Coordinates of C-alpha atoms in Angstrom, one line a residue:
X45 CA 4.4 -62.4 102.5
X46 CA 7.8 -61.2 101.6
X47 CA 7.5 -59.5 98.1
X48 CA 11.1 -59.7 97.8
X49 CA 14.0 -63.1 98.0
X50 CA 17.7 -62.3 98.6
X51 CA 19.9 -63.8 96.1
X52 CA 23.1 -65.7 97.3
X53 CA 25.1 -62.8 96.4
X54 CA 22.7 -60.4 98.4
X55 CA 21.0 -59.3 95.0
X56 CA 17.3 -58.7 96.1
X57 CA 14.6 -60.1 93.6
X58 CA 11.0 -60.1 93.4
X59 CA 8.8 -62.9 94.1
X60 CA 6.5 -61.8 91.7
X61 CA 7.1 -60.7 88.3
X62 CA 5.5 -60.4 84.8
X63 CA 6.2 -62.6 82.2
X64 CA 6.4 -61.6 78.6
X65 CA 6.8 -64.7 76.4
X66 CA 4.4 -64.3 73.1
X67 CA 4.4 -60.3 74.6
X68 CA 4.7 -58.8 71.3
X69 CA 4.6 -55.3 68.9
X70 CA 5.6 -51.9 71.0
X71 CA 1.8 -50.7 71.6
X72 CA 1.2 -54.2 73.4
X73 CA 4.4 -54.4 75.6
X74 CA 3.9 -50.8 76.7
X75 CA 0.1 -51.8 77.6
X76 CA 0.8 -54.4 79.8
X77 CA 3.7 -53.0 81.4
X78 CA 1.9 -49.9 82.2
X79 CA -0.9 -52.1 84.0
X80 CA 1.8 -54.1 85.4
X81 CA 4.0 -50.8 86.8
X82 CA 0.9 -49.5 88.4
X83 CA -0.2 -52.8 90.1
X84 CA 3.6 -52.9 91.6
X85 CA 5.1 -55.1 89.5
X86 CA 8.9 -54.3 89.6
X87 CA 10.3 -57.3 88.0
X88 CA 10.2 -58.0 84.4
X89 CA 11.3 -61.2 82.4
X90 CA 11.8 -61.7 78.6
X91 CA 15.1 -63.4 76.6
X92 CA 16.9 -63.2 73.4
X93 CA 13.7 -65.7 71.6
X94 CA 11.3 -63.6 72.6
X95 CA 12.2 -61.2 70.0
X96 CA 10.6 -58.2 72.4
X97 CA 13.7 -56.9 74.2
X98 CA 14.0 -54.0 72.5
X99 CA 10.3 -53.0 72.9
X100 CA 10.3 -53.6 77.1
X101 CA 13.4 -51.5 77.0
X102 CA 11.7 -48.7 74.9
X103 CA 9.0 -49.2 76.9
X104 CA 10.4 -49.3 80.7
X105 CA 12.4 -45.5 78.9
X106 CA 9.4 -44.1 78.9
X107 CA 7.2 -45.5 81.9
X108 CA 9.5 -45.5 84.6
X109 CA 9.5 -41.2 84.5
X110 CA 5.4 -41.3 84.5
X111 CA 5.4 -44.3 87.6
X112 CA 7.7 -41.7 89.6
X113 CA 10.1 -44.5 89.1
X114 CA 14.4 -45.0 87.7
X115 CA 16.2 -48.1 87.0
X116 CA 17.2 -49.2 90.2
X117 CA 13.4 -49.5 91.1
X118 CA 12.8 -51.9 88.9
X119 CA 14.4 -55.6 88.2
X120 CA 15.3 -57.2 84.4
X121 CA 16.1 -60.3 83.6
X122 CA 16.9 -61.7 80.0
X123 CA 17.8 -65.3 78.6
X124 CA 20.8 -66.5 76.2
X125 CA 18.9 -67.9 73.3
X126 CA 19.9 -71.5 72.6
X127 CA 21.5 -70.7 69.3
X128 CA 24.0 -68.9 71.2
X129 CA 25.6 -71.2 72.9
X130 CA 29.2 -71.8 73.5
X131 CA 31.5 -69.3 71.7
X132 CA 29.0 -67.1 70.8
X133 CA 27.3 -66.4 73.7
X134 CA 29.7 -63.5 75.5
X135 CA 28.3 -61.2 71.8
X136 CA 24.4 -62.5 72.5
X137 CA 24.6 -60.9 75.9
X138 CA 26.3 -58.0 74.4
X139 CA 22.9 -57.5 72.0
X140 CA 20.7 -58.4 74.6
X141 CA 22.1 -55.3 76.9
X142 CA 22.0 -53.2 73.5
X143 CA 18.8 -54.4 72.8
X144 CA 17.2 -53.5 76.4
X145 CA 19.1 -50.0 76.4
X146 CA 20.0 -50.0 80.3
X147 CA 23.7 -50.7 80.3
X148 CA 23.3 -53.5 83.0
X149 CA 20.7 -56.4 83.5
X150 CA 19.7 -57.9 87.3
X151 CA 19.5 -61.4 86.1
X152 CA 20.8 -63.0 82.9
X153 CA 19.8 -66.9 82.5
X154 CA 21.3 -69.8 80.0
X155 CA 17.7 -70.5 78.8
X156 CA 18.1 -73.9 77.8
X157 CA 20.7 -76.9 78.3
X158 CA 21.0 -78.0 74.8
X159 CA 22.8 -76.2 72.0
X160 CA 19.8 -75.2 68.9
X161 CA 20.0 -77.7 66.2
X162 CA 21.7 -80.1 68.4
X163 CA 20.4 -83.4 69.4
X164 CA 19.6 -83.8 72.9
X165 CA 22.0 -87.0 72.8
X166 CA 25.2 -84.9 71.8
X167 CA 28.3 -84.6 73.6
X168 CA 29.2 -81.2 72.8
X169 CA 25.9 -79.6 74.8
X170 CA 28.2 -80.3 77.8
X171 CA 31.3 -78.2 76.6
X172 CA 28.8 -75.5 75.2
X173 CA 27.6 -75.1 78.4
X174 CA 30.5 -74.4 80.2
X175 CA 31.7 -71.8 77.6
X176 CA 28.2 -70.0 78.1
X177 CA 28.7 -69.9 81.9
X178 CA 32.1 -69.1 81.5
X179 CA 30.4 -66.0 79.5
X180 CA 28.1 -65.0 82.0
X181 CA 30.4 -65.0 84.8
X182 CA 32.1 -62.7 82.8
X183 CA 29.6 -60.5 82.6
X184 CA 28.9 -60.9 86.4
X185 CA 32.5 -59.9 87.1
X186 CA 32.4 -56.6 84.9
X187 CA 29.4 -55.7 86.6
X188 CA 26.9 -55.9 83.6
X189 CA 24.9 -58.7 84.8
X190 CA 24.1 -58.3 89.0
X191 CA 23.1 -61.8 88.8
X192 CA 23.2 -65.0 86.7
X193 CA 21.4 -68.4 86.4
X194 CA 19.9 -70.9 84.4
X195 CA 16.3 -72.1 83.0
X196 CA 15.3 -75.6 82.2
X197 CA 18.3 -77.2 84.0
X198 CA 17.9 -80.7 85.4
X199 CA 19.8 -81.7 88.5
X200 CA 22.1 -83.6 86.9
X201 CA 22.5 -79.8 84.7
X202 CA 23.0 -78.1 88.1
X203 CA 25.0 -80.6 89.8
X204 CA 27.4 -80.2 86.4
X205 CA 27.3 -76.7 86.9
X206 CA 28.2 -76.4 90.0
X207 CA 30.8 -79.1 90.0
X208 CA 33.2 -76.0 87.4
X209 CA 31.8 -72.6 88.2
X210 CA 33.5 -70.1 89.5
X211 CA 30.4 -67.8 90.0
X212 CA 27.4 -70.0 91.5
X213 CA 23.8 -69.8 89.8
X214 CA 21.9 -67.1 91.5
X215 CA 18.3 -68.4 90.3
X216 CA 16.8 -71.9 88.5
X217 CA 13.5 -71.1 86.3
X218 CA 12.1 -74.3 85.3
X219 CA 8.6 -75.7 84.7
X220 CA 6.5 -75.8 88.1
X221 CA 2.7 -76.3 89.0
X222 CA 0.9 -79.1 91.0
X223 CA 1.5 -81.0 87.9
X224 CA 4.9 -80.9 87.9
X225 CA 6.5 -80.4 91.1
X226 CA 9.6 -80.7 91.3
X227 CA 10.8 -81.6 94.8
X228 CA 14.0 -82.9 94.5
X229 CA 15.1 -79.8 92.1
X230 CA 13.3 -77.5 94.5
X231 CA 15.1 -79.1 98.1
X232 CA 18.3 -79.3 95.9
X233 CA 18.3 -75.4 95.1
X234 CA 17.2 -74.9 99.0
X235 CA 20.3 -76.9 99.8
X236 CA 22.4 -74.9 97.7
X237 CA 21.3 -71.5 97.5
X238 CA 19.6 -71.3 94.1
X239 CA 16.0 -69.2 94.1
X240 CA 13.5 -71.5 91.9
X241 CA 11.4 -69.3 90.2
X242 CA 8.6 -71.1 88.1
X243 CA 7.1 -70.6 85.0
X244 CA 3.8 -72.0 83.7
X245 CA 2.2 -71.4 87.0
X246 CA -1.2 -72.6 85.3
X247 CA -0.2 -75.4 83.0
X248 CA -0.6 -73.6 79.9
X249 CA -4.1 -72.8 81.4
X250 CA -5.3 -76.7 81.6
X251 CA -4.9 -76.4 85.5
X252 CA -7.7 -73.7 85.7
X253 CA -10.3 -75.8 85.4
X254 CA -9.1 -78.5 87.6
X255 CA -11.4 -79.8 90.4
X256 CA -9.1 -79.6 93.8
X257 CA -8.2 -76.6 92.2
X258 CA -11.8 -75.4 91.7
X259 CA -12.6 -76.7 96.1
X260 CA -9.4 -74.5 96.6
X261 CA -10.6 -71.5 95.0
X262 CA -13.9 -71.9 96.3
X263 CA -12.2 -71.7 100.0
X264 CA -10.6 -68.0 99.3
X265 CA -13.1 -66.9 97.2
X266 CA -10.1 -65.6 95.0
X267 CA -9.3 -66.7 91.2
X268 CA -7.6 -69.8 89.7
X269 CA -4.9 -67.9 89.0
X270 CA -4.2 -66.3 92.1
X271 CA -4.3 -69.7 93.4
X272 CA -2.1 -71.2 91.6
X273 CA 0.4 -68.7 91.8
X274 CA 0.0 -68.7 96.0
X275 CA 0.5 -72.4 95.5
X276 CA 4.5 -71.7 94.6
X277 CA 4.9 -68.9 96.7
X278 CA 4.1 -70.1 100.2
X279 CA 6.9 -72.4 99.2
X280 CA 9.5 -69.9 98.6
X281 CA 9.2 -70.4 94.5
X282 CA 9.3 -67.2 92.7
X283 CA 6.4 -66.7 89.6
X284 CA 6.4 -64.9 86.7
X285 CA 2.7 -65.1 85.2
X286 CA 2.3 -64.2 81.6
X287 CA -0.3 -61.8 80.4
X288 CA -0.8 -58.8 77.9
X289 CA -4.2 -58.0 79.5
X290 CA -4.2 -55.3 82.3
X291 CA -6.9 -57.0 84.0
X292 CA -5.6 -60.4 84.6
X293 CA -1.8 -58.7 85.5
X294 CA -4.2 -56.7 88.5
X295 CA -5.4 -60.4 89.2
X296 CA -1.9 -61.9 89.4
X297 CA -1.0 -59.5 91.5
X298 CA -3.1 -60.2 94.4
X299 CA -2.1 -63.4 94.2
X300 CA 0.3 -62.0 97.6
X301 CA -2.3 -61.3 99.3
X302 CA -3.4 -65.4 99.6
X303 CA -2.6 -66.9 103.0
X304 CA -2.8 -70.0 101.8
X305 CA -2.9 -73.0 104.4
X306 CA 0.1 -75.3 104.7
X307 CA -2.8 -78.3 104.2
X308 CA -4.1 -76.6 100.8
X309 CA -1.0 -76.4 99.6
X310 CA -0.6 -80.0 99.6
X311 CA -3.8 -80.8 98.7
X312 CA -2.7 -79.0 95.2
X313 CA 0.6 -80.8 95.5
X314 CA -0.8 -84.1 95.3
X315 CA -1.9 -83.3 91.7
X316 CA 2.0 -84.3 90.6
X317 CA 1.5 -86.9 88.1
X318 CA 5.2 -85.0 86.1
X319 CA 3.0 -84.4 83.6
X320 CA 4.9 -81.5 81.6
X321 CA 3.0 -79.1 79.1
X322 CA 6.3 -77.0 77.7
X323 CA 9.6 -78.2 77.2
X324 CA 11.4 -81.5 78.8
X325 CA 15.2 -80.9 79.5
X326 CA 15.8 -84.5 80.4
X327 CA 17.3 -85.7 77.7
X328 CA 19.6 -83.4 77.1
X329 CA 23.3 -84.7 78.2

């Protein structure tokens, strides 16, 4: 399998990358990213909320050198915190580069539709929006950002979107596992050039233990995990898996290696029952 995706704008992204949501303190972030650098990760994903920026930048300062690795060898991406939206958000990516020390980042997101401390219902999430993509494609256009997107967009989000940009979304990270797919978002971004990249691969873990899962895994002899992650990427979706421990981020990574056949993959697929287990954008105008 292809361990890398052009982006629309010829940008090349990995697949696979690590996630770092709940990654926190300097000692733990530069654990797992060590593991993660030495199983070949090269992509790396964390946003403003995370409150770890500054750590994976620290971190990626000194562990690059010791991988034989620089900057370009590796791929960041980082997340507008919801707060930020509207006129602040051209200064939020200005802290986020500050915070992650590099100068540029390969992929800055809007991480969420809505505006914090907003209803869902209100009006103004629509302008806030527009101002915050207005912001990124200014970063875009300086040359700070190589690429931009959006998380937790609904169609009607990305049809919106697209409808007023100048600069189309490069990448759409959403919620997606047999759970929750997402076929109409994912032959929408085929349609238009958007990478999906999924996050919660494993339903918050609750898909682990789940039976077709289990006959699946007993098939490849290889882990849940690896499963579920193979499950998104023979379909062209990109994963990020979360972990701090260096032995599940070697796992993860060999999640690659799965063949998986076109019939088990929608064997898992027939799971969907849109159950979500993180946030639900749908609501928000």
């Amino acid at each position: 399998m292809a361990e890398t995706v052009e982006l629309n704008n010829g940008v090349r992204m990995p697949v696979l990358g690590l996630g770092t949501f709940k990654l926190r303190g300097y000692e733990a972030v530069y654990r797992a990213l060590d593991a993660a650098l030495a199983e070949g990760y090269r992509s790396f994903d964390t946003a403003a909320v995370y409150r770890n920026e500054g750590d994976i930048g620290r971190a990626l300062k000194e562990l690059l050198p010791r991988h034989g690795l620089t900057r370009p060898d590796v791929f960041i991406t980082s997340k507008l915190g919801p707060k930020d939206h509207g006129s602040e958000a051209r200064a939020a990516c200005e802290v986020s580069l500050e915070q992650l020390g590099w100068g540029y980042l390969d992929l800055y997101l809007i991480h969420w539709p809505g505006k914090q401390g907003w209803q869902s219902e209100d009006l103004r999430n629509r302008e806030v929006r527009r101002e915050s993509w207005e912001a990124l494609e200014e970063m875009y256009k300086s040359g700070r950002f190589r690429a931009i997107g959006v998380s937790n967009y609904t169609l009607t989000h990305l049809q919106e979107l697209l409808g007023s940009c100048k600069v189309s979304p490069a990448v759409l990270q959403v919620e997606y596992h047999p759970r929750l797919v997402q076929n109409g978002l994912l032959s929408f971004c085929r349609e238009t050039g958007i990478h999906l990249q999924a996050y919660s691969s494993l339903g918050t873990g609750s898909l682990v233990k789940e039976p077709k899962v289990r006959d699946v895994v007993e098939r490849y002899g290889k882990t849940p995990a690896q499963v579920l992650l193979a499950w998104a990427l023979r379909q062209g979706v990109g994963v990020i898996p979360k972990s701090g421990d260096p032995q599940r981020i070697a796992e993860n990574a060999r999640a690659l290696d799965l063949a998986m056949k076109p019939e088990d993959v929608l064997e898992l697929s027939s799971l969907d029952s849109g159950t979500r287990y993180c946030w639900d954008p749908q609501g928000v105008v």
